[in-house]
């Protein structure tokens, strides 16, 4: 990858041999590898490693999970907060794993809609949950830096499954919880 970064530097009009850029191909390669490590992580394994049987059927919410992703159209960052909730049905997963799942899917080339869907779908499938919900609020540098949209706009996406889709009370409870500060 370093050779390719060198040729990109030349293509944009830079001199990859000047002092400040000497180690840039190596740094960019390492950064890209880190930012795309989700491809080398297995979401099923993340869940299965921390799955417990528990007679609990109330809503579990983890909100304000920071995430950083790269948009697949421009390979520029989009980032913000993810809110994840589910209602278990005999099976619960270690709470830190919800944030881990967000990492698994965000550290890839993504579009925000698919990121939201993938997190919701894997929790629903692997936990056999009564329902789950994922809301993501993000800002996209490909919009801001390229000046296409309003500078301070956020994009909000949501996927609601099971009880979160069918029961308005459940949906309202979730929305109230994620809007509370602190
Ligand atoms: Zn983009």
Short mmCIF file of C-alpha atoms and ligand atoms in Angstrom, two decimals:
data_model
loop_
_atom_site.label_atom_id
_atom_site.label_comp_id
_atom_site.label_asym_id
_atom_site.label_seq_id
_atom_site.Cartn_x
_atom_site.Cartn_y
_atom_site.Cartn_z
CA UNK A 1 0.00 0.00 0.00
CA UNK A 2 2.90 2.38 0.74
CA UNK A 3 3.98 2.38 -2.92
CA UNK A 4 0.44 3.29 -3.94
CA UNK A 5 0.26 6.14 -1.44
CA UNK A 6 3.57 7.43 -2.87
CA UNK A 7 2.10 7.50 -6.35
CA UNK A 8 -1.04 9.25 -5.10
CA UNK A 9 1.23 11.92 -3.57
CA UNK A 10 2.93 12.40 -6.94
CA UNK A 11 -0.40 12.48 -8.75
CA UNK A 12 -1.74 15.31 -6.61
CA UNK A 13 1.40 17.33 -7.32
CA UNK A 14 3.53 16.56 -4.28
CA UNK A 15 7.10 15.42 -3.94
CA UNK A 16 7.02 12.24 -1.83
CA UNK A 17 10.77 12.57 -1.27
CA UNK A 18 10.65 15.87 0.58
CA UNK A 19 11.40 15.62 4.26
CA UNK A 20 7.90 16.08 5.68
CA UNK A 21 6.44 13.39 3.45
CA UNK A 22 9.11 10.72 3.77
CA UNK A 23 7.20 8.61 6.29
CA UNK A 24 3.74 9.63 5.13
CA UNK A 25 3.06 6.55 2.97
CA UNK A 26 3.84 4.36 5.98
CA UNK A 27 1.67 6.45 8.32
CA UNK A 28 -1.25 6.58 5.89
CA UNK A 29 -1.09 2.81 5.38
CA UNK A 30 -1.13 2.19 9.11
CA UNK A 31 -3.98 4.64 9.62
CA UNK A 32 -6.04 3.02 6.86
CA UNK A 33 -5.41 -0.41 8.28
CA UNK A 34 -6.61 0.75 11.68
CA UNK A 35 -9.67 2.52 10.26
CA UNK A 36 -10.72 -0.57 8.32
CA UNK A 37 -9.98 -3.21 10.96
CA UNK A 38 -13.69 -4.04 11.07
CA UNK A 39 -13.19 -6.25 8.00
CA UNK A 40 -10.94 -8.46 10.09
CA UNK A 41 -13.35 -8.67 13.04
CA UNK A 42 -16.16 -11.17 13.34
CA UNK A 43 -19.39 -9.71 14.79
CA UNK A 44 -20.75 -13.17 15.65
CA UNK A 45 -17.67 -13.91 17.69
CA UNK A 46 -17.97 -10.58 19.54
CA UNK A 47 -21.49 -11.56 20.60
CA UNK A 48 -20.89 -15.25 21.27
CA UNK A 49 -17.96 -14.50 23.56
CA UNK A 50 -20.21 -12.60 25.96
CA UNK A 51 -23.62 -14.19 25.73
CA UNK A 52 -25.51 -14.99 28.94
CA UNK A 53 -28.81 -16.61 29.74
CA UNK A 54 -30.91 -14.29 31.86
CA UNK A 55 -34.57 -13.99 32.66
CA UNK A 56 -34.73 -10.31 31.88
CA UNK A 57 -37.13 -8.81 29.38
CA UNK A 58 -36.78 -5.06 29.89
CA UNK A 59 -35.17 -2.56 27.60
CA UNK A 60 -31.38 -2.29 27.69
CA UNK A 61 -30.01 0.93 26.23
CA UNK A 62 -26.50 2.03 25.54
CA UNK A 63 -26.45 5.56 24.27
CA UNK A 64 -23.86 8.06 23.08
CA UNK A 65 -21.44 5.48 21.70
CA UNK A 66 -18.78 7.47 19.84
CA UNK A 67 -17.91 6.07 16.45
CA UNK A 68 -15.72 6.99 13.49
CA UNK A 69 -16.25 5.59 10.02
CA UNK A 70 -15.26 6.29 6.42
CA UNK A 71 -17.85 6.97 3.76
CA UNK A 72 -17.50 4.52 0.92
CA UNK A 73 -18.03 7.14 -1.75
CA UNK A 74 -15.17 9.47 -0.85
CA UNK A 75 -13.24 7.59 1.84
CA UNK A 76 -13.64 10.65 4.06
CA UNK A 77 -14.67 10.40 7.71
CA UNK A 78 -18.17 10.46 9.02
CA UNK A 79 -18.58 10.26 12.76
CA UNK A 80 -20.90 10.93 15.65
CA UNK A 81 -22.94 8.99 18.16
CA UNK A 82 -24.74 5.68 18.02
CA UNK A 83 -27.56 4.71 20.37
CA UNK A 84 -28.33 1.01 20.65
CA UNK A 85 -31.18 -0.65 22.53
CA UNK A 86 -32.71 -4.09 22.69
CA UNK A 87 -35.28 -6.06 24.63
CA UNK A 88 -33.81 -9.47 25.44
CA UNK A 89 -35.60 -12.75 25.25
CA UNK A 90 -33.66 -15.14 27.56
CA UNK A 91 -30.33 -14.01 26.17
CA UNK A 92 -28.33 -10.91 27.03
CA UNK A 93 -24.93 -9.80 25.82
CA UNK A 94 -22.19 -8.10 27.87
CA UNK A 95 -22.95 -4.39 27.74
CA UNK A 96 -19.53 -3.37 26.40
CA UNK A 97 -20.17 -5.59 23.39
CA UNK A 98 -22.76 -3.21 22.00
CA UNK A 99 -20.07 -0.56 21.58
CA UNK A 100 -17.76 -3.23 20.18
CA UNK A 101 -20.34 -4.13 17.53
CA UNK A 102 -20.55 -0.48 16.54
CA UNK A 103 -16.75 -0.59 16.04
CA UNK A 104 -16.87 -3.79 14.00
CA UNK A 105 -19.22 -2.26 11.47
CA UNK A 106 -18.02 1.36 11.56
CA UNK A 107 -14.38 0.53 10.92
CA UNK A 108 -15.08 -0.30 7.31
CA UNK A 109 -16.05 1.69 4.25
CA UNK A 110 -19.69 2.44 4.95
CA UNK A 111 -22.82 4.37 4.25
CA UNK A 112 -24.64 5.49 7.38
CA UNK A 113 -27.88 3.71 6.47
CA UNK A 114 -26.18 0.33 6.08
CA UNK A 115 -24.14 0.82 9.26
CA UNK A 116 -27.38 1.41 11.18
CA UNK A 117 -29.05 -1.63 9.65
CA UNK A 118 -26.16 -4.02 10.13
CA UNK A 119 -25.87 -3.29 13.85
CA UNK A 120 -29.61 -3.71 14.38
CA UNK A 121 -29.81 -6.89 12.30
CA UNK A 122 -26.98 -8.78 13.99
CA UNK A 123 -28.32 -8.06 17.49
CA UNK A 124 -31.81 -9.16 16.50
CA UNK A 125 -30.54 -12.36 14.87
CA UNK A 126 -27.89 -13.48 17.31
CA UNK A 127 -29.74 -12.60 20.53
CA UNK A 128 -33.14 -13.65 19.27
CA UNK A 129 -34.27 -10.39 20.90
CA UNK A 130 -37.89 -9.25 21.24
CA UNK A 131 -36.82 -6.11 19.46
CA UNK A 132 -33.98 -3.71 18.96
CA UNK A 133 -33.31 -0.17 17.84
CA UNK A 134 -30.30 1.68 16.52
CA UNK A 135 -30.18 5.44 15.98
CA UNK A 136 -27.09 7.09 14.53
CA UNK A 137 -26.41 10.82 14.41
CA UNK A 138 -23.42 11.75 12.30
CA UNK A 139 -21.63 14.51 10.48
CA UNK A 140 -20.03 13.76 7.15
CA UNK A 141 -16.79 15.46 6.19
CA UNK A 142 -17.44 14.66 2.54
CA UNK A 143 -20.39 17.05 2.78
CA UNK A 144 -18.75 19.67 4.95
CA UNK A 145 -15.29 19.88 3.38
CA UNK A 146 -16.67 19.76 -0.12
CA UNK A 147 -19.22 22.44 0.74
CA UNK A 148 -22.21 20.57 -0.62
CA UNK A 149 -24.55 20.89 2.32
CA UNK A 150 -25.22 23.21 5.17
CA UNK A 151 -22.16 23.33 7.39
CA UNK A 152 -23.83 22.31 10.58
CA UNK A 153 -26.20 19.64 9.40
CA UNK A 154 -26.36 16.21 10.97
CA UNK A 155 -27.66 13.10 9.34
CA UNK A 156 -29.86 10.91 11.52
CA UNK A 157 -30.71 7.33 10.61
CA UNK A 158 -32.67 4.72 12.54
CA UNK A 159 -33.54 1.07 12.30
CA UNK A 160 -36.34 -0.25 14.51
CA UNK A 161 -37.07 -3.95 14.68
CA UNK A 162 -39.53 -6.18 16.53
CA UNK A 163 -41.24 -4.50 19.49
CA UNK A 164 -39.59 -1.17 18.65
CA UNK A 165 -41.34 -1.23 15.31
CA UNK A 166 -44.72 -2.54 16.46
CA UNK A 167 -45.19 -0.85 19.86
CA UNK A 168 -45.35 2.89 20.01
CA UNK A 169 -44.82 2.88 23.81
CA UNK A 170 -41.55 1.03 23.40
CA UNK A 171 -40.43 3.42 20.68
CA UNK A 172 -41.34 6.44 22.81
CA UNK A 173 -39.54 5.07 25.85
CA UNK A 174 -36.40 4.57 23.77
CA UNK A 175 -36.58 8.02 22.16
CA UNK A 176 -37.08 9.67 25.57
CA UNK A 177 -34.12 7.77 27.04
CA UNK A 178 -31.71 8.72 24.26
CA UNK A 179 -32.73 12.38 24.40
CA UNK A 180 -32.05 12.69 28.13
CA UNK A 181 -28.76 14.40 28.82
CA UNK A 182 -26.11 12.72 30.94
ZN1 LIG B 1 -19.03 10.67 1.04
#
